[in-house]
Coordinates of C-alpha atoms in Angstrom, one line a residue:
Chain A
M1 CA 83.7 10.6 7.1
L2 CA 81.8 8.0 9.0
A3 CA 83.2 9.3 12.3
R4 CA 82.2 12.8 11.5
S5 CA 78.7 11.9 10.6
S6 CA 78.3 9.7 13.7
L7 CA 79.7 12.6 15.8
R8 CA 77.1 14.9 14.2
A9 CA 74.3 12.4 15.0
S10 CA 75.4 12.1 18.6
R11 CA 75.4 15.9 18.8
A12 CA 71.9 16.1 17.4
L13 CA 70.8 13.4 19.8
G14 CA 72.3 15.4 22.7
A15 CA 70.5 18.5 21.5
T16 CA 67.1 16.8 21.4
K17 CA 67.8 15.3 24.8
T18 CA 68.6 18.6 26.4
S19 CA 65.6 20.3 24.8
A20 CA 63.3 17.6 25.9
T21 CA 64.6 17.9 29.5
R22 CA 64.3 21.6 29.3
T23 CA 60.7 21.6 28.2
A24 CA 60.0 19.0 30.9
T25 CA 61.4 21.2 33.6
R26 CA 59.6 24.2 32.2
N27 CA 56.4 22.4 32.2
A28 CA 57.0 21.2 35.7
S29 CA 57.7 24.8 36.9
T30 CA 54.7 26.4 35.2
Q31 CA 52.2 23.6 35.6
S32 CA 49.7 25.3 37.9
S33 CA 49.5 28.6 35.9
S34 CA 49.2 26.9 32.5
E35 CA 46.4 24.6 33.8
S36 CA 44.2 27.6 34.9
A37 CA 44.8 29.4 31.6
G38 CA 43.9 26.2 29.6
S39 CA 40.6 25.6 31.4
W40 CA 38.9 28.9 30.3
K41 CA 40.5 28.4 26.8
N42 CA 39.0 25.0 26.6
A43 CA 35.7 26.2 27.8
A44 CA 35.7 29.0 25.3
L45 CA 36.7 26.7 22.5
A46 CA 34.1 24.1 23.3
S47 CA 31.3 26.5 23.7
S48 CA 32.2 28.5 20.6
S49 CA 32.4 25.3 18.4
T50 CA 29.1 24.1 19.8
A51 CA 27.6 27.5 19.0
L52 CA 29.1 27.3 15.6
A53 CA 27.7 23.8 15.0
I54 CA 24.2 24.7 16.2
G55 CA 24.3 27.9 14.2
S56 CA 25.3 26.2 11.0
V57 CA 22.6 23.6 11.4
A58 CA 20.0 26.3 12.1
W59 CA 21.3 28.3 9.1
Y60 CA 21.1 25.2 6.9
Y61 CA 17.6 24.4 8.1
Y62 CA 16.6 28.0 7.5
Q63 CA 18.0 27.9 4.0
Y64 CA 16.9 24.5 2.8
G65 CA 14.9 22.7 5.5
R66 CA 11.7 24.8 5.7
P67 CA 8.6 23.6 3.8
M68 CA 8.3 25.5 0.5
H69 CA 5.0 26.8 -0.7
A70 CA 4.6 27.8 -4.4
M71 CA 1.4 29.7 -3.5
T72 CA 0.3 31.9 -0.7
P73 CA -2.5 30.7 1.7
A74 CA -5.0 32.8 -0.2
E75 CA -4.0 31.2 -3.4
E76 CA -4.3 27.7 -1.9
G77 CA -7.8 28.5 -0.6
L78 CA -9.2 27.8 2.8
H79 CA -9.2 24.1 3.7
A80 CA -12.7 22.7 3.7
T81 CA -14.3 21.6 7.0
Q82 CA -14.5 17.8 7.5
Y83 CA -18.2 16.9 7.6
P84 CA -19.5 13.5 8.8
W85 CA -21.1 12.4 5.6
E86 CA -23.4 9.5 6.2
H87 CA -22.9 8.1 2.7
E88 CA -19.1 8.0 3.1
K89 CA -19.3 5.4 5.9
F90 CA -18.1 1.9 5.0
T91 CA -21.5 0.3 5.5
K92 CA -23.8 3.0 4.2
T93 CA -25.3 3.4 0.7
F94 CA -26.3 6.8 -0.8
D95 CA -29.5 8.1 0.6
H96 CA -31.5 7.9 -2.6
A97 CA -34.2 10.3 -1.4
A98 CA -31.3 12.8 -1.1
L99 CA -30.1 11.9 -4.5
R100 CA -33.5 12.7 -5.9
R101 CA -33.6 16.0 -4.2
G102 CA -30.0 16.7 -5.3
F103 CA -30.9 16.0 -8.9
Q104 CA -33.8 18.4 -8.6
V105 CA -31.4 21.1 -7.3
Y106 CA -28.9 20.3 -10.2
R107 CA -31.7 20.5 -12.8
E108 CA -33.2 23.7 -11.5
V109 CA -30.1 25.6 -10.4
C110 CA -26.7 24.1 -11.6
A111 CA -27.8 23.0 -15.0
S112 CA -28.2 26.5 -16.3
C113 CA -24.4 26.7 -16.5
H114 CA -22.9 23.3 -15.7
S115 CA -23.1 20.3 -17.9
L116 CA -23.3 16.7 -16.6
S117 CA -22.1 15.0 -19.7
R118 CA -21.4 11.5 -18.4
I119 CA -24.8 10.8 -17.0
P120 CA -27.4 9.3 -19.3
Y121 CA -31.1 9.3 -18.5
R122 CA -31.1 5.5 -18.1
S123 CA -28.8 5.6 -15.1
L124 CA -31.4 7.7 -13.2
V125 CA -33.8 4.8 -13.5
G126 CA -33.7 2.6 -10.5
N127 CA -31.6 5.0 -8.6
F128 CA -33.9 7.9 -7.8
M129 CA -36.4 8.0 -10.7
T130 CA -39.0 5.6 -12.2
V131 CA -38.8 4.7 -15.8
D132 CA -41.8 6.9 -16.8
E133 CA -40.3 9.9 -15.0
A134 CA -37.0 9.5 -16.7
K135 CA -38.6 9.0 -20.1
A136 CA -40.7 12.1 -19.7
L137 CA -37.6 14.0 -18.7
A138 CA -35.6 12.7 -21.7
E139 CA -38.4 13.7 -24.1
E140 CA -38.2 17.3 -23.0
N141 CA -35.0 17.6 -25.0
E142 CA -34.2 17.2 -28.6
Y143 CA -31.4 15.2 -30.0
D144 CA -29.9 14.8 -33.5
T145 CA -31.0 11.8 -35.5
E146 CA -28.9 9.6 -37.8
P147 CA -28.7 11.1 -41.3
N148 CA -31.9 10.2 -43.3
D149 CA -32.0 9.2 -47.0
E150 CA -31.2 12.7 -48.1
G151 CA -28.4 13.0 -45.6
E152 CA -30.3 15.5 -43.5
I153 CA -29.9 15.3 -39.7
E154 CA -33.2 15.9 -38.1
K155 CA -34.3 16.3 -34.5
R156 CA -36.0 13.7 -32.4
P157 CA -37.2 13.7 -28.7
G158 CA -34.7 12.2 -26.3
K159 CA -34.6 8.6 -25.2
L160 CA -33.4 6.9 -22.1
S161 CA -30.1 6.1 -23.7
D162 CA -29.4 9.8 -24.4
Y163 CA -27.0 11.8 -22.1
I164 CA -28.1 14.8 -20.2
P165 CA -27.7 17.8 -22.5
A166 CA -25.1 20.5 -21.8
P167 CA -26.3 24.1 -21.4
Y168 CA -23.8 25.4 -24.0
K169 CA -22.9 24.0 -27.4
N170 CA -19.2 24.0 -26.6
D171 CA -16.6 25.3 -24.2
E172 CA -16.1 28.5 -26.2
A173 CA -19.8 29.3 -26.1
A174 CA -19.7 28.6 -22.3
R175 CA -16.8 31.0 -21.9
A176 CA -18.4 33.7 -24.0
A177 CA -21.6 33.5 -21.9
N178 CA -19.8 33.5 -18.6
N179 CA -17.4 36.4 -18.8
G180 CA -14.5 34.2 -20.0
A181 CA -14.8 31.6 -17.2
L182 CA -15.7 28.0 -18.1
P183 CA -18.2 26.3 -15.8
P184 CA -16.6 22.9 -15.4
D185 CA -18.5 19.7 -16.1
L186 CA -19.8 18.3 -12.8
S187 CA -19.9 14.5 -13.6
L188 CA -16.7 13.7 -11.8
M189 CA -16.3 16.9 -9.8
V190 CA -16.3 15.1 -6.4
K191 CA -13.4 13.0 -7.5
A192 CA -11.7 15.9 -9.3
R193 CA -11.2 18.3 -6.4
H194 CA -9.2 18.0 -3.2
G195 CA -11.6 17.5 -0.3
G196 CA -14.3 16.1 -2.5
C197 CA -17.7 16.5 -0.9
N198 CA -16.4 18.7 1.9
Y199 CA -14.9 21.2 -0.6
I200 CA -18.0 21.5 -2.8
F201 CA -20.2 21.8 0.2
S202 CA -17.9 24.5 1.8
L203 CA -17.7 26.3 -1.6
L204 CA -21.5 26.4 -2.1
T205 CA -22.2 27.6 1.5
G206 CA -19.1 29.6 2.1
Y207 CA -19.9 32.8 0.3
P208 CA -19.7 35.7 2.8
D209 CA -22.2 38.5 2.5
E210 CA -19.4 40.9 1.6
P211 CA -15.7 40.3 1.1
P212 CA -13.6 40.9 4.2
A213 CA -11.6 44.1 4.6
G214 CA -8.5 44.1 2.5
A215 CA -9.5 41.4 0.2
V216 CA -8.9 42.3 -3.5
V217 CA -11.8 41.1 -5.7
Q218 CA -11.5 41.7 -9.4
S219 CA -14.5 42.9 -11.3
G220 CA -16.7 40.1 -12.5
L221 CA -15.4 37.8 -9.7
N222 CA -16.9 36.9 -6.4
F223 CA -15.1 36.3 -3.1
N224 CA -15.1 32.8 -1.7
P225 CA -12.4 31.8 0.8
Y226 CA -12.6 28.1 -0.1
F227 CA -11.9 28.7 -3.8
P228 CA -8.1 28.7 -4.6
G229 CA -7.3 32.3 -5.3
T230 CA -10.5 33.4 -3.5
G231 CA -11.9 35.0 -6.7
I232 CA -14.5 32.8 -8.3
A233 CA -16.6 33.6 -11.3
M234 CA -19.6 31.8 -9.9
A235 CA -21.7 33.9 -7.7
R236 CA -23.6 32.5 -4.7
V237 CA -26.5 30.6 -6.1
L238 CA -28.1 28.7 -3.2
Y239 CA -30.5 30.7 -1.1
D240 CA -33.1 29.5 1.4
G241 CA -36.3 28.4 -0.4
L242 CA -34.8 28.5 -3.9
V243 CA -36.3 25.2 -4.9
E244 CA -39.4 23.4 -3.6
Y245 CA -38.8 19.8 -2.7
E246 CA -41.6 17.4 -3.5
D247 CA -41.1 15.4 -0.4
G248 CA -41.6 18.5 1.9
T249 CA -38.0 18.8 3.1
P250 CA -37.2 22.4 4.0
A251 CA -35.1 23.8 1.2
T252 CA -32.5 25.6 3.3
T253 CA -29.1 26.6 1.7
S254 CA -27.2 23.9 3.6
Q255 CA -29.9 21.3 2.8
M256 CA -29.7 22.0 -0.9
A257 CA -25.9 22.0 -0.8
K258 CA -25.9 18.7 1.0
D259 CA -28.3 17.1 -1.4
V260 CA -26.6 18.3 -4.5
V261 CA -23.2 17.3 -3.1
E262 CA -24.5 13.8 -2.4
F263 CA -26.0 13.7 -5.9
L264 CA -22.6 14.8 -7.4
N265 CA -20.9 12.1 -5.4
W266 CA -23.3 9.6 -7.0
S267 CA -22.7 10.9 -10.4
A268 CA -18.9 10.5 -9.8
E269 CA -19.2 7.1 -8.2
P270 CA -22.5 5.5 -9.3
E271 CA -21.1 2.1 -8.5
M272 CA -20.5 2.9 -4.8
D273 CA -23.5 1.1 -3.3
D274 CA -22.7 -2.2 -5.1
R275 CA -19.0 -1.7 -4.4
K276 CA -19.5 -1.4 -0.7
R277 CA -21.9 -4.3 -0.5
M278 CA -19.5 -6.5 -2.5
G279 CA -16.6 -5.3 -0.4
W280 CA -18.0 -6.4 2.9
K281 CA -19.0 -9.7 1.5
V282 CA -15.4 -10.2 0.3
I283 CA -14.1 -9.2 3.8
A284 CA -16.5 -11.7 5.4
V285 CA -15.6 -14.6 3.2
G286 CA -11.9 -13.7 3.2
S287 CA -11.7 -13.6 7.0
V288 CA -13.3 -17.1 7.2
L289 CA -10.8 -18.4 4.6
F290 CA -7.9 -16.7 6.4
A291 CA -8.9 -18.3 9.7
I292 CA -9.1 -21.7 8.0
S293 CA -5.7 -21.2 6.5
V294 CA -4.2 -20.3 9.8
W295 CA -5.7 -23.5 11.4
V296 CA -4.5 -25.7 8.5
K297 CA -1.0 -24.2 8.8
R298 CA -0.9 -25.0 12.6
Y299 CA -2.3 -28.4 12.0
K300 CA 0.3 -29.3 9.4
W301 CA 3.2 -27.8 11.4
A302 CA 2.2 -29.3 14.7
N303 CA 4.5 -32.3 14.3
I304 CA 7.4 -30.2 13.2
K305 CA 6.9 -27.6 16.0
T306 CA 6.6 -30.1 18.8
R307 CA 9.3 -32.6 17.9
K308 CA 12.4 -32.8 20.0
M309 CA 15.8 -32.6 18.3
L310 CA 18.6 -34.8 19.7
Y311 CA 22.2 -34.4 18.7
N312 CA 24.6 -37.2 19.5
N313 CA 28.1 -35.8 19.3
P314 CA 30.1 -38.5 17.5
Y315 CA 33.4 -37.6 19.1
A316 CA 31.9 -37.8 22.6
Q317 CA 30.4 -41.1 21.6
Q318 CA 33.7 -42.5 20.5
N319 CA 35.2 -41.5 23.9
A320 CA 32.3 -42.8 25.8
T321 CA 32.5 -46.2 24.0
K322 CA 36.1 -46.8 25.2
H323 CA 35.0 -49.3 27.8
P324 CA 34.2 -52.8 26.3
G325 CA 30.8 -54.0 25.4
S326 CA 29.0 -50.7 25.0
V327 CA 29.7 -50.5 21.2
H328 CA 27.8 -53.6 20.4
R329 CA 25.0 -53.0 22.9
R330 CA 22.5 -51.8 20.3
Chain B
M1 CA -20.8 -41.4 15.9
A2 CA -19.1 -44.0 13.9
G3 CA -22.4 -45.1 12.5
V4 CA -23.2 -41.6 11.4
L5 CA -19.8 -41.1 9.8
S6 CA -20.0 -44.4 8.0
G7 CA -23.5 -43.5 6.9
I8 CA -22.3 -40.2 5.5
Y9 CA -19.4 -42.0 3.8
S10 CA -21.6 -44.7 2.2
T11 CA -24.2 -42.1 1.2
F12 CA -22.1 -39.3 -0.3
V13 CA -18.5 -40.3 -0.7
R14 CA -18.7 -44.0 -1.8
R15 CA -19.8 -43.3 -5.4
N16 CA -17.8 -40.6 -7.2
Y17 CA -20.7 -39.1 -9.1
V18 CA -22.7 -38.7 -5.9
F19 CA -19.6 -37.1 -4.2
L20 CA -19.0 -34.7 -7.1
S21 CA -22.6 -33.7 -7.4
T22 CA -22.8 -33.2 -3.6
I23 CA -19.9 -30.8 -3.9
F24 CA -21.4 -28.8 -6.7
V25 CA -24.9 -28.6 -5.2
G26 CA -23.4 -27.7 -1.9
A27 CA -21.3 -24.9 -3.4
F28 CA -24.3 -23.4 -5.1
A29 CA -26.5 -23.7 -2.0
T30 CA -23.8 -22.1 0.2
Q31 CA -23.4 -19.2 -2.2
I32 CA -27.1 -18.6 -2.5
A33 CA -27.5 -18.8 1.3
F34 CA -24.6 -16.5 2.0
N35 CA -25.7 -13.9 -0.6
T36 CA -29.2 -13.9 0.7
G37 CA -28.1 -13.5 4.3
A38 CA -25.5 -10.9 3.5
N39 CA -27.9 -8.8 1.4
A40 CA -30.5 -9.0 4.2
I41 CA -28.0 -7.7 6.7
W42 CA -27.0 -5.0 4.2
D43 CA -30.6 -3.9 3.6
S44 CA -31.3 -3.8 7.3
I45 CA -28.2 -1.6 7.9
N46 CA -29.3 0.7 5.1
R47 CA -33.1 0.7 5.7
G48 CA -34.9 3.6 4.2
R49 CA -31.9 4.8 2.2
Q50 CA -32.1 2.7 -1.0
W51 CA -34.3 3.2 -4.0
K52 CA -36.3 0.1 -3.3
D53 CA -37.3 1.5 0.1
I54 CA -38.6 4.8 -1.3
K55 CA -39.7 3.6 -4.7
H56 CA -43.3 3.0 -3.6
K57 CA -43.9 6.7 -3.1
Y58 CA -43.2 7.7 -6.6
M59 CA -44.8 4.6 -8.2
E60 CA -48.1 5.3 -6.4
A61 CA -48.0 8.9 -7.4
E62 CA -47.8 7.9 -11.0
D63 CA -50.7 5.5 -10.7
D64 CA -52.9 8.4 -9.5
E65 CA -52.2 10.4 -12.6

């Protein structure tokens, strides 16, 4: 049994040996031809796998890598031009003469549809109106009183503490009067729209004389490329010479738009002047304190930074002190 | 130099109540000086833009009425 199995094993060994030698001889005989055939195969394999890799990456990028837009460019609206607003610089306040002109534009033009519900008359005082002017303006409107003894609510002339009245009683009335479109409140409009001042200025001055060819404008809407969707319920309102400025500034369309935009920026950020002034004071004091703290740190660390570290290897010392006398030298 | 330093020491630091009141008065004085200077610079940067620069036009106009 054992002999037979060992015989079989030796036979199998012999078979593998002969096959190995056979392939070796065959390889040796056909070496040159197989090398030339393998070179174009290798080139084809490499180039096709490279093409496959590039193609699959490109396909994946095409499928999933491209930026996605929920809206078409027309629905996004044209991006507003960047204008060099003087009052947006770090060290500049609002131009309060422009605020006064802008408030005049708001009162004579915008206020017929848009409310400015967060601005009381008192905040006009000391910004672009005197107390008497603001009081006179407030008294032009009537406000509800507290209930009297009979519980009746009467009307009284406005005071400085009253807020600028809205043109419509409520949003529904505003929609009903404006073809279903609600004129938004303008108090925080500069903060509430992408592009801020640039967007509002572009919107006010961006009405073309007639919509471009191919643009679809629904009835009751007007074409404005800067408005998302390009169909805006507000028609163009600012025309040259619409208001007459009391300081003699020529009331061009862009001048009125610029003034009212600056006014709306004030109504959104009435604290801006004080904020900027406080901010640069903080930066001035803070930079001095920072310089002092850097100096103190260097002063305190001077000893640590300039000291010299010495390491006495105890093993080396032991070997060095083999010769007599050196141990007790210190 | 040493005389000046010892003079400062004996004037301001020697007695604690003088030292403390020097610090407090100095803090207030520094703050007032800094604020005055910073506001002056700010107003010169923004000359003609702020309400206090244009107020006189409208105040005079009201006096005429």
